[in-house]
Coordinates of C-alpha atoms in Angstrom, one line a residue:
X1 CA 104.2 114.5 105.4
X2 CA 101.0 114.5 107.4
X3 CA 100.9 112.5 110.2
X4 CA 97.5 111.1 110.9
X5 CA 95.7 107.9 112.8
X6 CA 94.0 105.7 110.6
X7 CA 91.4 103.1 111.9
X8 CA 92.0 99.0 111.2
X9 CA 91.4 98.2 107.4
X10 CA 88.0 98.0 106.4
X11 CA 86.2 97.3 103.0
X12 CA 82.9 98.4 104.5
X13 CA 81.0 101.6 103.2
X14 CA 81.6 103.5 105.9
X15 CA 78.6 105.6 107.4
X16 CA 79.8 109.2 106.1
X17 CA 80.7 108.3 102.7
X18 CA 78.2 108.6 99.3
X19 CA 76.4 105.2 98.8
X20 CA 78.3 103.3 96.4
X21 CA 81.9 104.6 97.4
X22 CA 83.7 102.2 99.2
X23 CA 87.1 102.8 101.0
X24 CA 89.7 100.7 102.1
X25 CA 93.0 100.8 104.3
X26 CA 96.3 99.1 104.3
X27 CA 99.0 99.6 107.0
X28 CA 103.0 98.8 107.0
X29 CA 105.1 99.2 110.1
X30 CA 108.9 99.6 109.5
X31 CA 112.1 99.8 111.5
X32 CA 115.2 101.8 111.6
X33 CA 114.7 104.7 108.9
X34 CA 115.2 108.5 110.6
X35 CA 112.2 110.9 108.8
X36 CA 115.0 112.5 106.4
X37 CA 116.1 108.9 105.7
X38 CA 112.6 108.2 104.8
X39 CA 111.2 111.8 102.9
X40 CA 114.0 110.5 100.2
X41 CA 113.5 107.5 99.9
X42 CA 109.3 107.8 99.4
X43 CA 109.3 110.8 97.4
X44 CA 109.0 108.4 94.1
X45 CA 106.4 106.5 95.5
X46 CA 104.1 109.2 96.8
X47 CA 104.1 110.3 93.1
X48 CA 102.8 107.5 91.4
X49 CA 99.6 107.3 93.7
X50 CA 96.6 108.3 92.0
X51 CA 94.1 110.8 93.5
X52 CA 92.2 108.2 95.6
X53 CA 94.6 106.6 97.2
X54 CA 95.9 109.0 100.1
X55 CA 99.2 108.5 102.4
X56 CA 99.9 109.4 106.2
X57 CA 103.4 108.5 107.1
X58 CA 103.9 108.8 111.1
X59 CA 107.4 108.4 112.4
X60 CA 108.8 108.4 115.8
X61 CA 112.1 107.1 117.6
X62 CA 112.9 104.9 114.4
X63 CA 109.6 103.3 114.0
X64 CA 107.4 104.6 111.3
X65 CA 104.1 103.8 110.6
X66 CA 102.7 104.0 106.7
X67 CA 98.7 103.9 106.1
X68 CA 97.2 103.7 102.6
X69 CA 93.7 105.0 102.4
X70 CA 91.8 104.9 99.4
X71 CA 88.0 106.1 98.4
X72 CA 86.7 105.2 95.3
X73 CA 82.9 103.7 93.7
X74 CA 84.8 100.9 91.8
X75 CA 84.9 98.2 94.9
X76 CA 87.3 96.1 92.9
X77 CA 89.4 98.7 91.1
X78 CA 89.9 100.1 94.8
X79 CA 91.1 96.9 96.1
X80 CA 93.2 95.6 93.1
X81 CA 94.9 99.4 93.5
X82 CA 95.6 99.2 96.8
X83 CA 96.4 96.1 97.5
X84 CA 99.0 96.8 94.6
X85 CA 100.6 99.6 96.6
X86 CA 100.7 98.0 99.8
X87 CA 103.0 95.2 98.5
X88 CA 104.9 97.5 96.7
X89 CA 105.4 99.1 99.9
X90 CA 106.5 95.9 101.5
X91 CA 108.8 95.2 98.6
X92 CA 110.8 98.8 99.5
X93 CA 111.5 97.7 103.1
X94 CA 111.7 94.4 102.9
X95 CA 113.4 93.1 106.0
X96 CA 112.8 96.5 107.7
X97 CA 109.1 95.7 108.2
X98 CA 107.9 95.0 111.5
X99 CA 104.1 94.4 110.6
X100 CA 101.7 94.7 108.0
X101 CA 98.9 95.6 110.2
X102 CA 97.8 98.7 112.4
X103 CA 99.6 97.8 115.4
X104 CA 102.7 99.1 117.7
X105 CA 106.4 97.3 117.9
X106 CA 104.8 96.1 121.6
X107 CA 101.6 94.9 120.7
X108 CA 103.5 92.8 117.3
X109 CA 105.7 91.6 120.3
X110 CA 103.0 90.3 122.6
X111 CA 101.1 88.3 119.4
X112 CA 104.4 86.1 118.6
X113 CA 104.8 85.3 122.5
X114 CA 101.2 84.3 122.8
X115 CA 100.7 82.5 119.2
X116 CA 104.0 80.5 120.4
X117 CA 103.1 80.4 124.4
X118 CA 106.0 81.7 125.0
X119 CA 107.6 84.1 128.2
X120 CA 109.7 86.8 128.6
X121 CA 110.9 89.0 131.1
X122 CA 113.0 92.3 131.0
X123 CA 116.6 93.4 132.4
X124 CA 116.3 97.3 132.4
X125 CA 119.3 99.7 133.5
X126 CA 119.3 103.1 131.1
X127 CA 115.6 102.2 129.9
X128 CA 114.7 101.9 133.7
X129 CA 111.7 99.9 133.3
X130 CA 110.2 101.3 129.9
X131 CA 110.1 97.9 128.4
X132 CA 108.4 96.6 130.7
X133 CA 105.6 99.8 130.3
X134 CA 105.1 98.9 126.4
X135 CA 104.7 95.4 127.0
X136 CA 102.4 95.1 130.2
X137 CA 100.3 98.4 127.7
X138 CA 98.8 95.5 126.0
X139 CA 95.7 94.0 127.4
X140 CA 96.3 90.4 128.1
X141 CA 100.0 90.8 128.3
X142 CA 99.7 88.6 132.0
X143 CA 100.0 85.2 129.6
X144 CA 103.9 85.7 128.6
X145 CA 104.8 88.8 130.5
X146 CA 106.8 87.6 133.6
X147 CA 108.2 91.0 135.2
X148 CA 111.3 93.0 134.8
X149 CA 114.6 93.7 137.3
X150 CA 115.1 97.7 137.5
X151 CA 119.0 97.2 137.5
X152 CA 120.4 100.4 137.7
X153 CA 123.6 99.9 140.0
X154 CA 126.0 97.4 139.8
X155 CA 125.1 95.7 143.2
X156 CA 121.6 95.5 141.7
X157 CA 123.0 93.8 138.9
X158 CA 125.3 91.7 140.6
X159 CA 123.3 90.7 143.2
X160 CA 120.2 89.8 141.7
X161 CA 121.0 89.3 138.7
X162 CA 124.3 87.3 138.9
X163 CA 126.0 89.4 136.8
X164 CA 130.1 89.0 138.1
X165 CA 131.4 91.4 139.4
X166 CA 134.6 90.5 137.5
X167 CA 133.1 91.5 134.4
X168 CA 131.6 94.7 135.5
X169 CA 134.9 95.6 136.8
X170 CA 136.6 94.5 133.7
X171 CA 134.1 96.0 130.8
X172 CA 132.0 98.4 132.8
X173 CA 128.3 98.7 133.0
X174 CA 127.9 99.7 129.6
X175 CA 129.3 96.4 127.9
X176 CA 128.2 93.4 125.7
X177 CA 129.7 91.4 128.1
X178 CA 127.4 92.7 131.0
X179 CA 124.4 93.4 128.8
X180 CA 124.4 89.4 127.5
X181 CA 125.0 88.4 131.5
X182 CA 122.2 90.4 132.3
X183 CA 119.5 88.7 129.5
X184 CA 121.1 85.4 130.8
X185 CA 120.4 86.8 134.7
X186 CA 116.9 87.6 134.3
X187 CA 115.6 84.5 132.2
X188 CA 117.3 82.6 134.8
X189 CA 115.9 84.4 137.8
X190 CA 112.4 84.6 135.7
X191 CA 112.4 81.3 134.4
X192 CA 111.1 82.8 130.9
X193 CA 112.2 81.3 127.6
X194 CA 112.9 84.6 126.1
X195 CA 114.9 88.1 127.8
X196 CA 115.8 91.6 126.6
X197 CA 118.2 93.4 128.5
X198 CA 119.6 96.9 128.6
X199 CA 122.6 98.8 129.1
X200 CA 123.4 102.4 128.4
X201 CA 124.0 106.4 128.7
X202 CA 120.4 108.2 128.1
X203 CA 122.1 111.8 129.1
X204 CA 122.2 114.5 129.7
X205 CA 125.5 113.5 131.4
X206 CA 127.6 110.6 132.2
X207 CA 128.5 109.8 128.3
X208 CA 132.7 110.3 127.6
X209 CA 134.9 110.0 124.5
X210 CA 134.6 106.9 123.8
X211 CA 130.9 106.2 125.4
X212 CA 129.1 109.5 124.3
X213 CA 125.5 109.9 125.5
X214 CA 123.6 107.9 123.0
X215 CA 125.3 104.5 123.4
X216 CA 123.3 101.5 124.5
X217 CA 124.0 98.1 124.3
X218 CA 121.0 96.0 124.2
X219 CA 120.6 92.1 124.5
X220 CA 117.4 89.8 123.2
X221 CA 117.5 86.2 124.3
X222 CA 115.5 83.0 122.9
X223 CA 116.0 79.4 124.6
X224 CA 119.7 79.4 124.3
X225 CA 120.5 81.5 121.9
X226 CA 121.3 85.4 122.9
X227 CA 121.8 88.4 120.2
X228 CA 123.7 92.1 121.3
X229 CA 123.9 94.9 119.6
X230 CA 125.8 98.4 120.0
X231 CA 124.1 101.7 119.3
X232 CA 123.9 105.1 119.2
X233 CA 121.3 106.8 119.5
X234 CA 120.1 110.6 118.5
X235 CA 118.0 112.9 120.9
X236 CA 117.0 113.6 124.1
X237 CA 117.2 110.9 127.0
X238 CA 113.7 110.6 126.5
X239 CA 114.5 109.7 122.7
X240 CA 117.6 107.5 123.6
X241 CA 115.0 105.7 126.2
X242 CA 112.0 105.5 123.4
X243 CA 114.5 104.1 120.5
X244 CA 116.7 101.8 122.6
X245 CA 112.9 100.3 123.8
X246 CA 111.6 99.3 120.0
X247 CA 115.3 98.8 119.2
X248 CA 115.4 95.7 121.7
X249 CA 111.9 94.7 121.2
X250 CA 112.0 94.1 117.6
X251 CA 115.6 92.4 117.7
X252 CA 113.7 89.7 120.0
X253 CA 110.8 90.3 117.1
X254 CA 113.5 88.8 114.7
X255 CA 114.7 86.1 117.0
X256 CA 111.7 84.4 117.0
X257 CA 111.0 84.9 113.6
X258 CA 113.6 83.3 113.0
X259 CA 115.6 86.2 110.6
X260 CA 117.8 88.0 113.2
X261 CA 121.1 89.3 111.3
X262 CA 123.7 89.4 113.4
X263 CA 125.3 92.9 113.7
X264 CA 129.3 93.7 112.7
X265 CA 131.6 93.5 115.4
X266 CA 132.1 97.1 116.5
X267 CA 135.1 98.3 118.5
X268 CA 133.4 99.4 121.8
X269 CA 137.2 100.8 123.9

């Protein structure tokens, strides 16, 4: 699969093409497939393209970015085709789709909280303040981007945040119970009407048998309603940092859309 950046969709005639040859672009953004996951599972549908309609498929820390781009003289032919495609490819996924147009988890993110006027701030420990770099990466992001609490020790997240110290003693730092205190800290502290908050091991060290690096639990908060989730995440602490980021951001995505699945009670002792 080649991995290449395609430019927002545009029926046009671009400058470098033959007159009369039109070309036209379709994106879909999708969540929580690995790159083996996905080879399989696109291998039929990569084989039914015709010649003029060319795929890029660029993957990276869960999220996965698929651009149809198709060149052909027949302006409507091109457009029935491709349009076609692109809701086939919207069909596959389903509720794994994040977007339909060219844009990051981040950037999807910022366009809910601003349609909605809408704020959010950000409880960070393993993630240590990477949220907060997606979000504020968007121009404009001042409207609904309050600021983010750094966490990292438990004072930090007692003190500021109001997290008790009864439940960090009790469940430890890496906990639903301290994770869902923390969202609840920060919107409260922030005053924002939405939170995401993070708790985990990014490695190299500090993970044990029963929390192995990998393990985050992350929290996403809308008026008073508050998701958490338990995962474990593949890679490098730079990958566990990078996926628990999107992971977080697009289950407040789903909050406010309004088609958040809650996750299965996992064991977590």
């Amino acid at each position: 699969m080649t991995q290449h950046e395609h430019k927002k969709s545009d029926s046009n005639q671009p400058s470098n093409q033959p007159e009369g040859v039109r070309k036209e672009s379709r994106h879909v953004v999708i969540y929580g497939y690995t790159k083996d996951e996905l080879r399989n599972i696109m291998r039929h549908f990569e084989a039914q393209l015709p010649e003029f309609v060319k795929i890029s498929i660029s993957s990276n820390h869960l999220v996965t970015k698929i651009s149809l781009t198709g060149v052909n003289s027949g302006v409507e032919l091109l457009r029935f085709k491709i349009n076609k495609y692109h809701q086939t490819l919207q069909d596959m996924f389903d509720e794994e789709v994040v977007t339909t147009e060219n844009k990051s988890v981040a950037q999807v993110l910022g366009d809910l909280l601003s349609e909605r006027e809408l704020t959010v701030a950000c409880a960070e420990s393993c993630t240590g303040g990477n949220i907060a770099h997606s979000i504020t990466c968007n121009p404009g992001s001042s409207a609904y981007f309050l600021g983010s609490v750094v966490s990292y020790s438990n004072d930090v997240k007692a003190d500021v945040l109001g997290v008790s110290r009864t439940t960090l003693s009790r469940f430890g730092a890496v906990s639903k119970e301290v994770v869902t205190e923390m969202a609840s800290g920060v919107s409260r502290l922030m005053r924002s009407d939405c939170a995401v908050a993070t708790s985990g091991i990014a490695g190299p060290d500090g993970g044990t048998k029963y929390k192995p690096v990998g393990t985050v639990w992350m929290s996403a908060k809308y008026g008073d309603q508050i998701v958490t989730e338990l995962k474990h995440f593949a890679g490098d602490r730079e990958s566990v940092i990078e996926s628990a980021t999107n992971h977080v951001m697009v289950m407040l995505i789903k909050l406010l859309r309004n088609n958040y699945t809650e996750q299965e009670d996992i064991a977590d002792d």
